[in-house]
Coordinates of C-alpha atoms in Angstrom, one line a residue:
M1 CA 18.5 2.2 51.7
K2 CA 21.2 4.1 52.7
K3 CA 21.4 7.7 51.7
Y4 CA 24.5 10.1 53.0
R5 CA 24.3 13.9 52.5
L6 CA 27.7 15.1 52.1
E7 CA 29.2 18.7 51.0
N8 CA 26.8 19.8 47.9
W9 CA 25.4 16.2 47.1
D10 CA 23.9 13.3 47.9
W11 CA 25.0 9.6 47.3
Y12 CA 21.5 6.2 47.4
Q13 CA 23.4 3.1 48.5
L14 CA 20.4 1.1 47.4
L15 CA 20.0 -3.0 47.9
E16 CA 16.8 -3.8 47.7
E17 CA 14.4 -2.8 44.3
A18 CA 11.5 -1.0 46.4
D19 CA 14.5 1.8 47.2
I20 CA 13.9 2.9 44.2
Q21 CA 10.1 4.3 45.0
E22 CA 11.5 6.6 47.8
V23 CA 14.3 7.6 45.9
S24 CA 12.4 8.2 43.1
L25 CA 9.8 10.9 45.1
E26 CA 12.7 12.7 46.2
K27 CA 14.4 13.0 42.5
G28 CA 11.8 12.8 39.9
P29 CA 10.4 10.0 37.3
V30 CA 13.5 9.9 36.1
I31 CA 14.8 7.1 37.9
N32 CA 12.0 5.0 37.4
T33 CA 13.3 5.0 33.7
W34 CA 16.6 4.7 34.6
F35 CA 16.0 1.3 36.6
R36 CA 13.7 -0.2 34.4
E37 CA 15.9 -0.1 32.1
I38 CA 19.3 -1.1 33.7
K39 CA 16.6 -4.0 36.5
D40 CA 17.5 -7.1 34.4
N41 CA 20.9 -5.9 32.3
R42 CA 23.5 -8.7 33.8
N43 CA 26.4 -7.4 30.9
N44 CA 28.9 -3.6 31.1
Y45 CA 26.2 -0.8 29.9
L46 CA 27.1 3.2 30.0
H47 CA 25.0 5.7 28.7
I48 CA 25.0 9.2 28.2
D49 CA 22.3 11.8 28.6
T50 CA 24.0 15.1 27.6
S51 CA 20.4 17.2 26.1
I52 CA 20.1 19.2 29.0
E53 CA 22.9 21.7 29.9
E54 CA 23.7 21.6 33.3
Q55 CA 21.5 18.4 33.8
E56 CA 24.2 15.6 32.3
T57 CA 23.8 11.5 33.3
L58 CA 25.4 8.9 33.2
S59 CA 23.9 5.9 33.5
G60 CA 25.0 2.3 33.3
S61 CA 26.1 -1.3 34.7
L62 CA 29.1 -2.5 35.2
I63 CA 31.1 -6.2 36.1
Y64 CA 33.4 -5.1 38.9
H65 CA 34.8 -9.0 40.1
R66 CA 34.7 -12.4 38.5
E67 CA 35.4 -15.9 38.9
I68 CA 38.4 -17.6 37.0
N69 CA 37.0 -20.5 36.3
E70 CA 32.9 -19.9 36.7
K71 CA 31.6 -17.7 33.1
E72 CA 28.5 -17.4 34.9
D73 CA 29.6 -16.3 38.4
Y74 CA 30.4 -12.5 39.0
E75 CA 29.2 -10.2 40.3
I76 CA 27.4 -5.9 38.8
F77 CA 26.0 -3.0 39.6
H78 CA 23.9 0.0 38.5
F79 CA 24.9 3.2 38.9
Y80 CA 23.0 6.9 38.0
L81 CA 25.5 9.7 38.2
S82 CA 24.4 13.6 37.1
N83 CA 25.5 17.0 38.9
D84 CA 24.8 16.7 42.4
T85 CA 23.4 12.9 43.0
L86 CA 25.2 9.2 43.0
I87 CA 23.1 6.7 42.9
T88 CA 24.3 2.9 43.3
F89 CA 22.1 0.0 43.3
D90 CA 23.1 -3.3 44.3
Y91 CA 26.9 -3.0 45.0
K92 CA 28.4 -5.0 47.8
D93 CA 32.1 -4.1 49.1
N94 CA 32.8 -7.7 49.7
S95 CA 36.8 -6.8 49.7
L96 CA 38.8 -8.4 52.1
H97 CA 41.7 -5.6 51.9
I98 CA 40.1 -2.7 51.8
D99 CA 39.1 -0.5 55.1
R100 CA 35.0 0.3 54.4
N101 CA 35.7 3.5 57.1
N102 CA 38.6 5.1 54.4
L103 CA 35.8 4.1 51.9
F104 CA 33.3 6.3 53.6
K105 CA 36.4 8.9 54.5
E106 CA 37.8 9.2 51.1
I107 CA 34.0 9.6 49.4
K108 CA 33.4 12.5 52.1
R109 CA 35.9 14.3 50.6
A110 CA 34.6 14.0 47.1
Q111 CA 33.7 17.3 46.0
N112 CA 30.7 16.5 43.7
P113 CA 29.4 13.1 42.9
I114 CA 31.7 12.3 39.9
E115 CA 35.1 12.0 42.5
G116 CA 32.4 10.1 44.7
F117 CA 31.7 7.5 42.0
M118 CA 35.7 7.7 40.7
V119 CA 36.8 6.8 44.9
I120 CA 34.1 3.2 44.6
L121 CA 35.3 2.7 40.9
G122 CA 39.3 3.7 42.4
K123 CA 38.6 0.9 45.7
I124 CA 37.5 -1.7 42.9
M125 CA 40.7 -1.3 41.2
T126 CA 42.3 -1.5 44.9
E127 CA 41.1 -5.5 45.2
I128 CA 42.4 -5.8 41.3
L129 CA 45.6 -4.9 41.8
Y130 CA 45.6 -7.1 45.1
H131 CA 44.8 -10.0 42.8
I132 CA 47.4 -8.8 40.0
D133 CA 50.1 -9.2 42.7
S134 CA 49.6 -12.1 43.5
Y135 CA 49.3 -13.3 39.5
E136 CA 52.5 -12.1 39.0
Q137 CA 54.5 -14.6 41.4
Q138 CA 52.2 -17.1 39.7
L139 CA 54.0 -16.3 36.2
D140 CA 57.3 -16.1 37.7
E141 CA 57.7 -19.8 38.7
L142 CA 55.9 -20.1 35.2
I143 CA 58.7 -18.6 33.8
W144 CA 61.2 -21.1 35.6
D145 CA 59.3 -23.9 34.8
V146 CA 59.6 -23.9 31.6
K147 CA 63.4 -23.9 31.9
Q148 CA 63.2 -26.4 34.6
K149 CA 60.9 -28.4 34.2
N150 CA 58.8 -27.9 30.8
S151 CA 55.8 -30.0 29.8
I152 CA 52.4 -30.6 28.2
K153 CA 51.2 -29.3 31.5
T154 CA 53.7 -26.6 31.5
L155 CA 52.5 -25.7 28.4
D156 CA 48.6 -25.8 30.2
K157 CA 49.7 -23.5 32.9
V158 CA 50.9 -20.9 30.0
Y159 CA 47.1 -21.1 28.4
Q160 CA 45.4 -21.0 32.1
S161 CA 47.0 -17.9 32.9
R162 CA 47.0 -16.4 29.5
H163 CA 42.8 -16.9 29.8
E164 CA 43.4 -15.7 33.3
L165 CA 44.9 -12.6 32.9
L166 CA 42.2 -11.9 29.8
I167 CA 39.7 -12.0 32.1
W168 CA 41.1 -9.7 34.0
K169 CA 41.5 -6.9 31.3
N170 CA 38.1 -7.3 30.5
V171 CA 37.0 -6.9 33.7
M172 CA 39.0 -3.3 33.7
I173 CA 38.8 -2.1 30.7
P174 CA 35.4 -1.1 31.0
F175 CA 36.7 1.1 34.2
L176 CA 38.7 2.7 31.7
E177 CA 35.4 3.6 28.9
I178 CA 33.5 5.0 32.2
R179 CA 36.7 6.7 32.9
Y180 CA 36.5 8.7 29.3
S181 CA 33.1 8.8 29.4
L182 CA 32.6 11.0 32.7
E183 CA 35.2 13.2 30.9
E184 CA 32.7 13.1 28.1
A185 CA 28.8 14.0 30.0
F186 CA 30.8 16.3 32.4
G187 CA 33.5 18.4 30.6
N188 CA 37.1 18.5 31.0
E189 CA 36.5 20.3 34.2
I190 CA 36.2 17.1 36.3
T191 CA 39.4 15.9 35.1
K192 CA 40.7 18.4 38.1
G193 CA 39.9 17.1 41.2
K194 CA 42.6 15.4 42.7
E195 CA 40.7 12.3 43.0
Y196 CA 39.6 12.3 39.9
A197 CA 43.7 12.2 39.3
R198 CA 44.7 9.6 41.7
I199 CA 41.9 7.1 40.0
S200 CA 42.6 7.6 36.7
K201 CA 46.7 7.1 37.2
R202 CA 45.2 3.8 39.3
I203 CA 43.4 2.2 36.7
E204 CA 45.9 3.3 34.1
R205 CA 48.3 1.3 36.2
G206 CA 46.1 -1.7 36.3
L207 CA 46.1 -1.5 32.9
T208 CA 49.2 -1.2 31.9
L209 CA 50.2 -4.0 34.1
V210 CA 47.9 -6.8 32.6
E211 CA 49.5 -5.3 29.2
E212 CA 53.0 -5.8 30.4
Y213 CA 52.4 -9.6 31.9
Q214 CA 50.7 -10.6 28.4
K215 CA 53.3 -9.6 26.5
E216 CA 55.3 -12.1 28.9
L217 CA 52.8 -14.5 28.1
N218 CA 53.1 -13.8 24.5
N219 CA 56.9 -14.3 24.8
L220 CA 56.2 -17.6 26.6
V221 CA 53.5 -19.4 23.8
D222 CA 56.4 -17.7 21.4
F223 CA 59.6 -19.9 23.1
E224 CA 57.1 -23.3 23.8
E225 CA 55.7 -22.8 19.7
V226 CA 59.3 -22.5 18.6
V227 CA 60.5 -25.4 21.4
S228 CA 57.5 -27.5 20.2
Q229 CA 58.9 -27.1 16.2
H230 CA 62.1 -27.6 16.9
R231 CA 61.7 -30.9 18.8
G232 CA 58.8 -32.4 16.3
N233 CA 61.6 -31.2 13.5
E234 CA 63.9 -33.6 15.9
I235 CA 61.6 -36.3 15.5
M236 CA 61.1 -36.5 11.9
K237 CA 64.6 -36.0 11.3
T238 CA 65.6 -39.6 13.5
L239 CA 63.0 -41.3 11.2
T240 CA 64.5 -39.7 8.1
V241 CA 67.9 -40.9 9.1
F242 CA 66.5 -44.5 10.7
T243 CA 65.0 -45.4 7.1
T244 CA 67.5 -44.1 4.9
L245 CA 70.1 -46.1 7.3
C246 CA 68.2 -48.9 6.6
T247 CA 67.7 -48.5 3.0
P248 CA 70.9 -50.7 2.1
I249 CA 70.0 -53.9 4.3
M250 CA 66.1 -53.5 2.5
A251 CA 67.3 -52.5 -1.2
W252 CA 70.2 -55.9 -0.9
G253 CA 67.7 -58.1 1.1
A254 CA 65.3 -57.1 -1.7
L255 CA 67.2 -57.5 -4.3
W256 CA 68.7 -61.5 -3.3
G257 CA 64.9 -62.4 -2.6
M258 CA 63.9 -61.7 -5.8
N259 CA 66.6 -63.1 -7.1
F260 CA 67.1 -67.3 -6.8
K261 CA 70.0 -68.1 -8.9
I262 CA 72.3 -66.3 -7.0
M263 CA 71.4 -66.3 -3.2
P264 CA 74.2 -66.1 -0.3
E265 CA 73.3 -69.3 1.1
L266 CA 72.9 -71.3 -2.3
E267 CA 76.5 -71.8 -3.6
W268 CA 78.8 -69.1 -2.3
K269 CA 80.4 -70.6 0.6
F270 CA 81.3 -67.1 2.6
G271 CA 77.7 -65.6 0.9
Y272 CA 76.3 -64.3 4.6
V273 CA 79.6 -62.6 5.1
I274 CA 79.4 -61.2 1.8
S275 CA 76.3 -59.6 1.7
L276 CA 76.5 -58.5 5.3
A277 CA 79.9 -56.4 4.4
I278 CA 78.2 -55.4 1.8
I279 CA 74.9 -53.7 3.9
I280 CA 77.8 -52.5 6.5
V281 CA 79.5 -50.8 3.8
S282 CA 76.3 -49.5 2.0
T283 CA 74.8 -48.6 5.4
I284 CA 78.5 -46.9 6.7
I285 CA 79.0 -44.9 3.1
V286 CA 75.1 -43.7 3.6
F287 CA 75.5 -42.4 7.5
F288 CA 78.9 -40.5 6.6
Y289 CA 76.8 -38.7 3.5
L290 CA 74.5 -37.8 5.8
K291 CA 76.3 -36.7 8.4
S292 CA 78.5 -34.5 5.3
R293 CA 74.9 -32.4 4.7
G294 CA 74.6 -31.7 8.3
W295 CA 71.8 -34.0 8.8
M296 CA 73.4 -35.8 11.8
G297 CA 73.5 -34.5 15.2
D298 CA 71.7 -30.8 16.5
L299 CA 69.8 -29.3 13.7
L300 CA 70.4 -25.6 14.7
K301 CA 74.5 -25.8 14.9
A302 CA 75.8 -24.7 11.6
R303 CA 77.9 -26.6 9.9
K304 CA 79.9 -23.2 8.9
K305 CA 81.2 -20.6 11.4
N306 CA 79.3 -17.7 11.8
S307 CA 76.3 -19.2 9.0
F308 CA 73.4 -19.4 10.6
F309 CA 72.0 -21.7 7.5
R310 CA 75.3 -23.5 6.0

């Protein structure tokens, strides 16, 4: 256990269950009660207690890191927050982008445990924003892949990116809930602190980025759906046109095949020539009829200028 005595408050950083007893001796049995509620919890959780004025508390659990490809691979820590105490249990600062010394310096500047807790949340959000910055490059490449080398693989990448973005959003939404819960538990006075305002903006920035990237991905999905639908229509059009153009040869062949008296090869000297000519002329007539109706060529090209459908 690490205990930091700051200006007007204490921060207990607990890593083992045995540390709970030591803290409860200093802060009372309420700590044991809190730990019993959260020790087996593996999901985001919040509890606000405002039953005693000036002794409000906020406690819970927060998933602060999650792997993209594994559902059960995530990190969670538990916290207890009052007007003079911050307790974190199982919080591991594994960030590659955050200087632990700077983290402690910022926490020392905090005027109360609420601001200290917001500093920790802010550092976690900073790490998430690093991941989102790398995601921006991935999304940019995906946008150009859709234009230059679109395929099923590209569509799969779009949905993989969409899933990744949903995971980041799922991680960040509880931060917003905690921010609102802090105001609910401790009042509007806490919003006047510099650290609280700074971290609140960082949370909003992260969520705004995710929302905007989500819109871009939705546009890509819509684009892919339109392309797929158009190509499906092209396939159906091709099959329909091919079947229609083959109708004369099938119809004349069936007619002559059922008529045993008048067949090209029996009594007509130029029977096959005449029959082929009839089939070709019939096919050409069908072709030009389809073309006059605009059913040949590009489906999206209108026959009339300044018209979408005619």
